[in-house]
């Protein structure tokens, strides 16, 4: 049998008919239209239904501004901390062998399996009025629950796997040859990290930061438990949307939801741009 015949047989064996292909593509497009595009379009439609003036007023009233600022502040604190943790954890897991390595990897994945509500309750148990650290907090006059520190802690917990999980497979794929060569030439550990390790993973790192930031700004469950829903003080954007919706203030609720949706679309656009320009590097980081 000729090579042409073999290739043709393989091609026919793994290729569906044109009718099946059209059916699968149509089903996928209908699913995306019904469960993704239509709800997304509805958010923006409802937000602008009463006019641009109402939309702007909903986003500039004091409680909305406070919610936006708090969300950006909490994300601005949580994401850099997770960046540092993610790089350190990925470097340790990928570049070194030590006792407890498997346990560390398991703990990194813990927020993926624990409900965000449960994680919020853990912080209430630890730092609440009758929690484990209640006496110390009373003595030092530090408030964590129903305040910014609790929101930041809850956000850190649910988002800390994202950076580490992007970097670990990528660093493992690259190995340690480059670092060992740099050290043998007299480079210090910091110089090796800054000039060798970090440039090799910069696109995977940026990808992880984007995902971490998107989750941090949209987190609801854990933040809802520790925030106390104090209007104008501890309400983030997702919590503000819930309150407005429960009050039947649909125009304002959808206006704030449209901001969250816009941030998600921006993150998706940056993610797509990174994948288009640096797809090979990112693909290695996603094999986990």
PDB file of C-alpha atoms in Angstrom:
ATOM      1  CA  UNK A   1       0.000   0.000   0.000  1.00  0.00           C
ATOM      2  CA  UNK A   2       1.427   3.373  -1.002  1.00  0.00           C
ATOM      3  CA  UNK A   3       2.065   6.181   1.448  1.00  0.00           C
ATOM      4  CA  UNK A   4      -0.618   8.265  -0.264  1.00  0.00           C
ATOM      5  CA  UNK A   5      -3.191   5.530   0.296  1.00  0.00           C
ATOM      6  CA  UNK A   6      -2.179   5.179   3.960  1.00  0.00           C
ATOM      7  CA  UNK A   7      -2.491   8.930   4.549  1.00  0.00           C
ATOM      8  CA  UNK A   8      -5.874   8.979   2.836  1.00  0.00           C
ATOM      9  CA  UNK A   9      -7.082   6.079   4.993  1.00  0.00           C
ATOM     10  CA  UNK A  10      -5.934   7.792   8.170  1.00  0.00           C
ATOM     11  CA  UNK A  11      -7.554  11.041   7.075  1.00  0.00           C
ATOM     12  CA  UNK A  12     -10.894   9.338   6.378  1.00  0.00           C
ATOM     13  CA  UNK A  13     -10.725   7.421   9.661  1.00  0.00           C
ATOM     14  CA  UNK A  14     -10.429  10.489  11.873  1.00  0.00           C
ATOM     15  CA  UNK A  15     -12.443  13.033   9.892  1.00  0.00           C
ATOM     16  CA  UNK A  16     -16.195  13.315  10.333  1.00  0.00           C
ATOM     17  CA  UNK A  17     -18.551  13.957   7.467  1.00  0.00           C
ATOM     18  CA  UNK A  18     -19.378  17.536   6.552  1.00  0.00           C
ATOM     19  CA  UNK A  19     -22.872  17.138   7.965  1.00  0.00           C
ATOM     20  CA  UNK A  20     -21.569  16.034  11.361  1.00  0.00           C
ATOM     21  CA  UNK A  21     -19.048  18.871  11.415  1.00  0.00           C
ATOM     22  CA  UNK A  22     -21.740  21.434  10.644  1.00  0.00           C
ATOM     23  CA  UNK A  23     -23.981  19.946  13.321  1.00  0.00           C
ATOM     24  CA  UNK A  24     -21.246  20.103  15.981  1.00  0.00           C
ATOM     25  CA  UNK A  25     -20.258  23.653  15.070  1.00  0.00           C
ATOM     26  CA  UNK A  26     -23.898  24.791  15.069  1.00  0.00           C
ATOM     27  CA  UNK A  27     -24.511  23.177  18.471  1.00  0.00           C
ATOM     28  CA  UNK A  28     -21.425  24.825  19.930  1.00  0.00           C
ATOM     29  CA  UNK A  29     -22.373  28.226  18.551  1.00  0.00           C
ATOM     30  CA  UNK A  30     -25.954  27.940  19.816  1.00  0.00           C
ATOM     31  CA  UNK A  31     -24.708  26.944  23.262  1.00  0.00           C
ATOM     32  CA  UNK A  32     -22.357  29.957  23.379  1.00  0.00           C
ATOM     33  CA  UNK A  33     -25.104  32.241  22.123  1.00  0.00           C
ATOM     34  CA  UNK A  34     -27.671  31.111  24.684  1.00  0.00           C
ATOM     35  CA  UNK A  35     -25.497  30.753  27.768  1.00  0.00           C
ATOM     36  CA  UNK A  36     -22.758  33.330  27.194  1.00  0.00           C
ATOM     37  CA  UNK A  37     -23.400  35.997  24.578  1.00  0.00           C
ATOM     38  CA  UNK A  38     -27.085  36.652  25.249  1.00  0.00           C
ATOM     39  CA  UNK A  39     -26.651  37.040  29.038  1.00  0.00           C
ATOM     40  CA  UNK A  40     -23.646  39.298  28.450  1.00  0.00           C
ATOM     41  CA  UNK A  41     -25.526  41.438  25.956  1.00  0.00           C
ATOM     42  CA  UNK A  42     -28.486  41.579  28.343  1.00  0.00           C
ATOM     43  CA  UNK A  43     -26.288  42.990  31.093  1.00  0.00           C
ATOM     44  CA  UNK A  44     -25.212  45.932  28.953  1.00  0.00           C
ATOM     45  CA  UNK A  45     -28.709  46.381  27.513  1.00  0.00           C
ATOM     46  CA  UNK A  46     -30.324  46.553  30.963  1.00  0.00           C
ATOM     47  CA  UNK A  47     -27.564  48.845  32.223  1.00  0.00           C
ATOM     48  CA  UNK A  48     -28.232  51.372  29.456  1.00  0.00           C
ATOM     49  CA  UNK A  49     -32.012  50.879  29.181  1.00  0.00           C
ATOM     50  CA  UNK A  50     -32.806  54.085  31.083  1.00  0.00           C
ATOM     51  CA  UNK A  51     -30.234  56.145  29.252  1.00  0.00           C
ATOM     52  CA  UNK A  52     -26.598  57.097  29.629  1.00  0.00           C
ATOM     53  CA  UNK A  53     -27.389  59.700  32.284  1.00  0.00           C
ATOM     54  CA  UNK A  54     -28.931  57.082  34.604  1.00  0.00           C
ATOM     55  CA  UNK A  55     -26.008  54.760  33.887  1.00  0.00           C
ATOM     56  CA  UNK A  56     -23.444  57.400  34.814  1.00  0.00           C
ATOM     57  CA  UNK A  57     -25.369  58.397  37.942  1.00  0.00           C
ATOM     58  CA  UNK A  58     -25.474  54.771  39.094  1.00  0.00           C
ATOM     59  CA  UNK A  59     -21.696  54.479  38.813  1.00  0.00           C
ATOM     60  CA  UNK A  60     -20.860  57.848  40.370  1.00  0.00           C
ATOM     61  CA  UNK A  61     -23.064  57.753  43.447  1.00  0.00           C
ATOM     62  CA  UNK A  62     -21.010  57.491  46.689  1.00  0.00           C
ATOM     63  CA  UNK A  63     -21.712  53.836  47.509  1.00  0.00           C
ATOM     64  CA  UNK A  64     -20.830  52.720  43.983  1.00  0.00           C
ATOM     65  CA  UNK A  65     -17.605  54.726  43.992  1.00  0.00           C
ATOM     66  CA  UNK A  66     -16.702  53.257  47.395  1.00  0.00           C
ATOM     67  CA  UNK A  67     -17.369  49.726  46.090  1.00  0.00           C
ATOM     68  CA  UNK A  68     -15.200  50.302  43.020  1.00  0.00           C
ATOM     69  CA  UNK A  69     -12.362  51.762  45.105  1.00  0.00           C
ATOM     70  CA  UNK A  70     -12.522  48.919  47.630  1.00  0.00           C
ATOM     71  CA  UNK A  71     -12.470  46.283  44.892  1.00  0.00           C
ATOM     72  CA  UNK A  72      -9.456  47.867  43.220  1.00  0.00           C
ATOM     73  CA  UNK A  73      -7.699  48.305  46.563  1.00  0.00           C
ATOM     74  CA  UNK A  74      -8.280  44.715  47.681  1.00  0.00           C
ATOM     75  CA  UNK A  75      -7.132  43.403  44.306  1.00  0.00           C
ATOM     76  CA  UNK A  76      -4.174  45.776  44.324  1.00  0.00           C
ATOM     77  CA  UNK A  77      -3.015  44.271  47.620  1.00  0.00           C
ATOM     78  CA  UNK A  78      -3.903  40.618  47.032  1.00  0.00           C
ATOM     79  CA  UNK A  79      -2.511  40.225  43.512  1.00  0.00           C
ATOM     80  CA  UNK A  80       1.057  41.469  44.253  1.00  0.00           C
ATOM     81  CA  UNK A  81       1.196  39.272  47.361  1.00  0.00           C
ATOM     82  CA  UNK A  82       0.043  36.282  45.338  1.00  0.00           C
ATOM     83  CA  UNK A  83       2.600  37.205  42.700  1.00  0.00           C
ATOM     84  CA  UNK A  84       5.410  36.971  45.251  1.00  0.00           C
ATOM     85  CA  UNK A  85       4.030  33.762  46.751  1.00  0.00           C
ATOM     86  CA  UNK A  86       3.415  32.200  43.341  1.00  0.00           C
ATOM     87  CA  UNK A  87       6.923  32.877  42.083  1.00  0.00           C
ATOM     88  CA  UNK A  88       8.510  31.631  45.319  1.00  0.00           C
ATOM     89  CA  UNK A  89       6.348  28.484  45.453  1.00  0.00           C
ATOM     90  CA  UNK A  90       6.868  27.684  41.773  1.00  0.00           C
ATOM     91  CA  UNK A  91      10.619  28.207  42.057  1.00  0.00           C
ATOM     92  CA  UNK A  92      10.811  25.927  45.097  1.00  0.00           C
ATOM     93  CA  UNK A  93       8.665  23.177  43.562  1.00  0.00           C
ATOM     94  CA  UNK A  94      10.237  23.243  40.089  1.00  0.00           C
ATOM     95  CA  UNK A  95      13.891  23.806  40.936  1.00  0.00           C
ATOM     96  CA  UNK A  96      14.471  21.934  44.213  1.00  0.00           C
ATOM     97  CA  UNK A  97      13.827  18.554  45.778  1.00  0.00           C
ATOM     98  CA  UNK A  98      12.814  18.605  49.435  1.00  0.00           C
ATOM     99  CA  UNK A  99      10.719  16.692  51.930  1.00  0.00           C
ATOM    100  CA  UNK A 100       7.084  17.796  51.854  1.00  0.00           C
ATOM    101  CA  UNK A 101       7.146  18.907  48.220  1.00  0.00           C
ATOM    102  CA  UNK A 102       4.039  16.888  47.342  1.00  0.00           C
ATOM    103  CA  UNK A 103       2.234  18.359  50.353  1.00  0.00           C
ATOM    104  CA  UNK A 104       3.110  21.898  49.218  1.00  0.00           C
ATOM    105  CA  UNK A 105       1.684  21.227  45.751  1.00  0.00           C
ATOM    106  CA  UNK A 106      -1.477  19.810  47.335  1.00  0.00           C
ATOM    107  CA  UNK A 107      -1.886  22.870  49.551  1.00  0.00           C
ATOM    108  CA  UNK A 108      -1.472  25.163  46.548  1.00  0.00           C
ATOM    109  CA  UNK A 109      -4.449  23.409  44.929  1.00  0.00           C
ATOM    110  CA  UNK A 110      -6.553  23.591  48.111  1.00  0.00           C
ATOM    111  CA  UNK A 111      -8.604  26.710  47.172  1.00  0.00           C
ATOM    112  CA  UNK A 112      -9.735  24.936  44.005  1.00  0.00           C
ATOM    113  CA  UNK A 113     -11.473  22.262  46.076  1.00  0.00           C
ATOM    114  CA  UNK A 114     -12.688  24.298  49.064  1.00  0.00           C
ATOM    115  CA  UNK A 115     -15.837  26.386  48.698  1.00  0.00           C
ATOM    116  CA  UNK A 116     -15.121  30.141  48.940  1.00  0.00           C
ATOM    117  CA  UNK A 117     -17.880  30.390  51.553  1.00  0.00           C
ATOM    118  CA  UNK A 118     -16.066  27.834  53.695  1.00  0.00           C
ATOM    119  CA  UNK A 119     -12.818  29.774  53.400  1.00  0.00           C
ATOM    120  CA  UNK A 120     -14.619  32.913  54.531  1.00  0.00           C
ATOM    121  CA  UNK A 121     -16.065  31.075  57.521  1.00  0.00           C
ATOM    122  CA  UNK A 122     -12.558  29.920  58.454  1.00  0.00           C
ATOM    123  CA  UNK A 123     -11.440  33.530  58.772  1.00  0.00           C
ATOM    124  CA  UNK A 124     -14.522  34.368  60.828  1.00  0.00           C
ATOM    125  CA  UNK A 125     -13.672  31.451  63.114  1.00  0.00           C
ATOM    126  CA  UNK A 126     -10.117  32.737  63.478  1.00  0.00           C
ATOM    127  CA  UNK A 127     -10.600  36.495  63.671  1.00  0.00           C
ATOM    128  CA  UNK A 128     -14.260  37.008  64.590  1.00  0.00           C
ATOM    129  CA  UNK A 129     -15.522  38.488  67.863  1.00  0.00           C
ATOM    130  CA  UNK A 130     -15.415  35.060  69.513  1.00  0.00           C
ATOM    131  CA  UNK A 131     -12.656  33.612  67.348  1.00  0.00           C
ATOM    132  CA  UNK A 132      -9.314  32.103  68.261  1.00  0.00           C
ATOM    133  CA  UNK A 133      -7.501  35.436  68.036  1.00  0.00           C
ATOM    134  CA  UNK A 134     -10.266  37.548  69.613  1.00  0.00           C
ATOM    135  CA  UNK A 135      -8.245  38.351  72.754  1.00  0.00           C
ATOM    136  CA  UNK A 136      -5.162  39.428  70.842  1.00  0.00           C
ATOM    137  CA  UNK A 137      -7.228  41.553  68.460  1.00  0.00           C
ATOM    138  CA  UNK A 138      -8.998  43.251  71.372  1.00  0.00           C
ATOM    139  CA  UNK A 139      -5.667  44.030  73.048  1.00  0.00           C
ATOM    140  CA  UNK A 140      -4.141  45.470  69.872  1.00  0.00           C
ATOM    141  CA  UNK A 141      -7.345  47.173  68.663  1.00  0.00           C
ATOM    142  CA  UNK A 142      -7.037  45.497  65.261  1.00  0.00           C
ATOM    143  CA  UNK A 143     -10.165  44.687  63.270  1.00  0.00           C
ATOM    144  CA  UNK A 144      -9.934  42.075  60.541  1.00  0.00           C
ATOM    145  CA  UNK A 145     -13.468  40.780  60.026  1.00  0.00           C
ATOM    146  CA  UNK A 146     -15.896  43.365  58.602  1.00  0.00           C
ATOM    147  CA  UNK A 147     -12.916  45.449  57.484  1.00  0.00           C
ATOM    148  CA  UNK A 148     -10.394  45.695  54.654  1.00  0.00           C
ATOM    149  CA  UNK A 149      -7.904  43.161  56.133  1.00  0.00           C
ATOM    150  CA  UNK A 150     -10.541  40.419  56.163  1.00  0.00           C
ATOM    151  CA  UNK A 151     -11.509  41.149  52.572  1.00  0.00           C
ATOM    152  CA  UNK A 152      -7.865  41.044  51.499  1.00  0.00           C
ATOM    153  CA  UNK A 153      -7.227  37.770  53.365  1.00  0.00           C
ATOM    154  CA  UNK A 154     -10.273  36.125  51.811  1.00  0.00           C
ATOM    155  CA  UNK A 155      -9.268  37.351  48.359  1.00  0.00           C
ATOM    156  CA  UNK A 156      -5.716  36.088  48.791  1.00  0.00           C
ATOM    157  CA  UNK A 157      -6.945  32.643  49.822  1.00  0.00           C
ATOM    158  CA  UNK A 158      -9.191  32.062  46.831  1.00  0.00           C
ATOM    159  CA  UNK A 159      -6.710  33.465  44.292  1.00  0.00           C
ATOM    160  CA  UNK A 160      -3.257  32.351  45.399  1.00  0.00           C
ATOM    161  CA  UNK A 161      -3.105  29.172  43.226  1.00  0.00           C
ATOM    162  CA  UNK A 162      -3.376  31.025  39.917  1.00  0.00           C
ATOM    163  CA  UNK A 163       0.157  32.402  39.592  1.00  0.00           C
ATOM    164  CA  UNK A 164       1.858  29.344  41.081  1.00  0.00           C
ATOM    165  CA  UNK A 165      -0.149  26.931  38.942  1.00  0.00           C
ATOM    166  CA  UNK A 166       0.837  28.771  35.751  1.00  0.00           C
ATOM    167  CA  UNK A 167       4.528  28.850  36.630  1.00  0.00           C
ATOM    168  CA  UNK A 168       5.177  25.391  38.098  1.00  0.00           C
ATOM    169  CA  UNK A 169       4.730  23.353  34.862  1.00  0.00           C
ATOM    170  CA  UNK A 170       6.552  26.013  32.863  1.00  0.00           C
ATOM    171  CA  UNK A 171       9.568  26.011  35.188  1.00  0.00           C
ATOM    172  CA  UNK A 172       9.591  22.213  35.331  1.00  0.00           C
ATOM    173  CA  UNK A 173       9.588  22.074  31.532  1.00  0.00           C
ATOM    174  CA  UNK A 174      12.588  24.400  31.358  1.00  0.00           C
ATOM    175  CA  UNK A 175      14.638  22.460  33.896  1.00  0.00           C
ATOM    176  CA  UNK A 176      17.637  23.830  35.783  1.00  0.00           C
ATOM    177  CA  UNK A 177      20.378  23.782  33.145  1.00  0.00           C
ATOM    178  CA  UNK A 178      20.330  27.548  32.556  1.00  0.00           C
ATOM    179  CA  UNK A 179      20.460  28.334  36.270  1.00  0.00           C
ATOM    180  CA  UNK A 180      23.305  25.886  36.873  1.00  0.00           C
ATOM    181  CA  UNK A 181      25.277  27.373  34.008  1.00  0.00           C
ATOM    182  CA  UNK A 182      24.820  30.878  35.394  1.00  0.00           C
ATOM    183  CA  UNK A 183      25.886  29.795  38.885  1.00  0.00           C
ATOM    184  CA  UNK A 184      28.957  28.028  37.507  1.00  0.00           C
ATOM    185  CA  UNK A 185      29.960  31.277  35.802  1.00  0.00           C
ATOM    186  CA  UNK A 186      29.873  33.126  39.117  1.00  0.00           C
ATOM    187  CA  UNK A 187      26.374  34.622  39.156  1.00  0.00           C
ATOM    188  CA  UNK A 188      24.698  35.005  42.529  1.00  0.00           C
ATOM    189  CA  UNK A 189      21.352  33.402  43.331  1.00  0.00           C
ATOM    190  CA  UNK A 190      19.534  36.728  42.909  1.00  0.00           C
ATOM    191  CA  UNK A 191      21.289  37.470  39.610  1.00  0.00           C
ATOM    192  CA  UNK A 192      20.403  33.998  38.353  1.00  0.00           C
ATOM    193  CA  UNK A 193      16.755  34.509  39.228  1.00  0.00           C
ATOM    194  CA  UNK A 194      16.544  38.058  37.847  1.00  0.00           C
ATOM    195  CA  UNK A 195      18.406  37.520  34.578  1.00  0.00           C
ATOM    196  CA  UNK A 196      17.734  33.838  33.826  1.00  0.00           C
ATOM    197  CA  UNK A 197      14.674  32.401  35.588  1.00  0.00           C
ATOM    198  CA  UNK A 198      12.353  35.400  35.478  1.00  0.00           C
ATOM    199  CA  UNK A 199      12.806  36.279  31.765  1.00  0.00           C
ATOM    200  CA  UNK A 200      12.146  32.644  30.846  1.00  0.00           C
ATOM    201  CA  UNK A 201       8.751  32.653  32.571  1.00  0.00           C
ATOM    202  CA  UNK A 202       7.677  36.293  32.146  1.00  0.00           C
ATOM    203  CA  UNK A 203       4.760  35.581  29.799  1.00  0.00           C
ATOM    204  CA  UNK A 204       3.421  32.737  31.901  1.00  0.00           C
ATOM    205  CA  UNK A 205       3.794  34.988  34.932  1.00  0.00           C
ATOM    206  CA  UNK A 206       1.814  37.771  33.286  1.00  0.00           C
ATOM    207  CA  UNK A 207      -0.857  35.274  32.241  1.00  0.00           C
ATOM    208  CA  UNK A 208      -1.185  34.037  35.817  1.00  0.00           C
ATOM    209  CA  UNK A 209      -1.411  37.588  37.142  1.00  0.00           C
ATOM    210  CA  UNK A 210      -4.235  38.371  34.704  1.00  0.00           C
ATOM    211  CA  UNK A 211      -6.231  35.342  35.838  1.00  0.00           C
ATOM    212  CA  UNK A 212      -5.516  36.110  39.485  1.00  0.00           C
ATOM    213  CA  UNK A 213      -6.647  39.711  39.109  1.00  0.00           C
ATOM    214  CA  UNK A 214      -9.838  38.737  37.271  1.00  0.00           C
ATOM    215  CA  UNK A 215     -10.792  36.298  40.025  1.00  0.00           C
ATOM    216  CA  UNK A 216      -9.860  38.787  42.764  1.00  0.00           C
ATOM    217  CA  UNK A 217     -12.135  41.508  41.388  1.00  0.00           C
ATOM    218  CA  UNK A 218     -15.031  39.123  40.825  1.00  0.00           C
ATOM    219  CA  UNK A 219     -14.817  37.136  44.070  1.00  0.00           C
ATOM    220  CA  UNK A 220     -18.124  36.982  45.904  1.00  0.00           C
ATOM    221  CA  UNK A 221     -18.493  34.037  48.286  1.00  0.00           C
ATOM    222  CA  UNK A 222     -15.518  34.413  50.630  1.00  0.00           C
ATOM    223  CA  UNK A 223     -15.672  38.217  50.608  1.00  0.00           C
ATOM    224  CA  UNK A 224     -19.400  38.147  51.335  1.00  0.00           C
ATOM    225  CA  UNK A 225     -18.809  36.156  54.529  1.00  0.00           C
ATOM    226  CA  UNK A 226     -16.041  38.368  55.964  1.00  0.00           C
ATOM    227  CA  UNK A 227     -17.224  41.787  54.778  1.00  0.00           C
ATOM    228  CA  UNK A 228     -20.407  42.264  56.786  1.00  0.00           C
ATOM    229  CA  UNK A 229     -22.029  44.013  53.794  1.00  0.00           C
ATOM    230  CA  UNK A 230     -21.489  47.466  55.302  1.00  0.00           C
ATOM    231  CA  UNK A 231     -22.713  49.788  52.607  1.00  0.00           C
ATOM    232  CA  UNK A 232     -20.130  52.308  51.482  1.00  0.00           C
ATOM    233  CA  UNK A 233     -17.421  50.690  53.634  1.00  0.00           C
ATOM    234  CA  UNK A 234     -16.977  46.943  53.061  1.00  0.00           C
ATOM    235  CA  UNK A 235     -19.037  46.321  49.934  1.00  0.00           C
ATOM    236  CA  UNK A 236     -17.018  45.300  46.898  1.00  0.00           C
ATOM    237  CA  UNK A 237     -18.459  45.541  43.408  1.00  0.00           C
ATOM    238  CA  UNK A 238     -20.023  42.032  43.360  1.00  0.00           C
ATOM    239  CA  UNK A 239     -21.567  42.614  46.790  1.00  0.00           C
ATOM    240  CA  UNK A 240     -22.873  46.012  45.691  1.00  0.00           C
ATOM    241  CA  UNK A 241     -24.547  44.378  42.690  1.00  0.00           C
ATOM    242  CA  UNK A 242     -26.302  41.894  44.985  1.00  0.00           C
ATOM    243  CA  UNK A 243     -27.580  44.610  47.334  1.00  0.00           C
ATOM    244  CA  UNK A 244     -28.883  46.778  44.513  1.00  0.00           C
ATOM    245  CA  UNK A 245     -30.604  43.815  42.877  1.00  0.00           C
ATOM    246  CA  UNK A 246     -32.248  42.766  46.144  1.00  0.00           C
ATOM    247  CA  UNK A 247     -33.525  46.334  46.495  1.00  0.00           C
ATOM    248  CA  UNK A 248     -35.055  46.111  42.987  1.00  0.00           C
ATOM    249  CA  UNK A 249     -32.738  48.873  41.791  1.00  0.00           C
ATOM    250  CA  UNK A 250     -32.131  46.990  38.579  1.00  0.00           C
ATOM    251  CA  UNK A 251     -30.675  49.855  36.550  1.00  0.00           C
ATOM    252  CA  UNK A 252     -27.922  50.505  39.098  1.00  0.00           C
ATOM    253  CA  UNK A 253     -27.315  46.785  39.643  1.00  0.00           C
ATOM    254  CA  UNK A 254     -26.834  46.136  35.939  1.00  0.00           C
ATOM    255  CA  UNK A 255     -24.687  49.252  35.594  1.00  0.00           C
ATOM    256  CA  UNK A 256     -22.253  47.930  38.185  1.00  0.00           C
ATOM    257  CA  UNK A 257     -22.483  44.445  36.670  1.00  0.00           C
ATOM    258  CA  UNK A 258     -21.546  45.914  33.304  1.00  0.00           C
ATOM    259  CA  UNK A 259     -18.342  47.285  34.827  1.00  0.00           C
ATOM    260  CA  UNK A 260     -17.450  43.826  36.117  1.00  0.00           C
ATOM    261  CA  UNK A 261     -18.301  42.355  32.721  1.00  0.00           C
ATOM    262  CA  UNK A 262     -16.121  44.956  31.002  1.00  0.00           C
ATOM    263  CA  UNK A 263     -13.203  44.092  33.267  1.00  0.00           C
ATOM    264  CA  UNK A 264     -13.717  40.417  32.451  1.00  0.00           C
ATOM    265  CA  UNK A 265     -13.762  41.162  28.717  1.00  0.00           C
ATOM    266  CA  UNK A 266     -10.608  43.244  29.063  1.00  0.00           C
ATOM    267  CA  UNK A 267      -8.900  40.360  30.848  1.00  0.00           C
ATOM    268  CA  UNK A 268     -10.076  37.970  28.134  1.00  0.00           C
ATOM    269  CA  UNK A 269      -8.725  40.286  25.448  1.00  0.00           C
ATOM    270  CA  UNK A 270      -5.317  40.527  27.117  1.00  0.00           C
ATOM    271  CA  UNK A 271      -5.298  36.757  27.629  1.00  0.00           C
ATOM    272  CA  UNK A 272      -6.072  36.179  23.944  1.00  0.00           C
ATOM    273  CA  UNK A 273      -3.364  38.631  22.932  1.00  0.00           C
ATOM    274  CA  UNK A 274      -0.800  36.840  25.087  1.00  0.00           C
ATOM    275  CA  UNK A 275      -1.810  33.459  23.697  1.00  0.00           C
ATOM    276  CA  UNK A 276      -1.555  34.754  20.137  1.00  0.00           C
ATOM    277  CA  UNK A 277       1.927  36.206  20.636  1.00  0.00           C
ATOM    278  CA  UNK A 278       3.404  33.711  23.065  1.00  0.00           C
ATOM    279  CA  UNK A 279       1.259  30.628  22.632  1.00  0.00           C
ATOM    280  CA  UNK A 280       4.109  28.114  22.899  1.00  0.00           C
ATOM    281  CA  UNK A 281       5.343  29.436  26.238  1.00  0.00           C
ATOM    282  CA  UNK A 282       1.860  29.647  27.695  1.00  0.00           C
ATOM    283  CA  UNK A 283       0.911  26.185  26.467  1.00  0.00           C
ATOM    284  CA  UNK A 284       3.759  24.679  28.463  1.00  0.00           C
ATOM    285  CA  UNK A 285       2.529  26.460  31.562  1.00  0.00           C
ATOM    286  CA  UNK A 286      -1.003  25.131  31.109  1.00  0.00           C
ATOM    287  CA  UNK A 287      -0.068  21.415  30.974  1.00  0.00           C
ATOM    288  CA  UNK A 288      -1.113  20.520  34.503  1.00  0.00           C
TER     289      UNK A 288
END
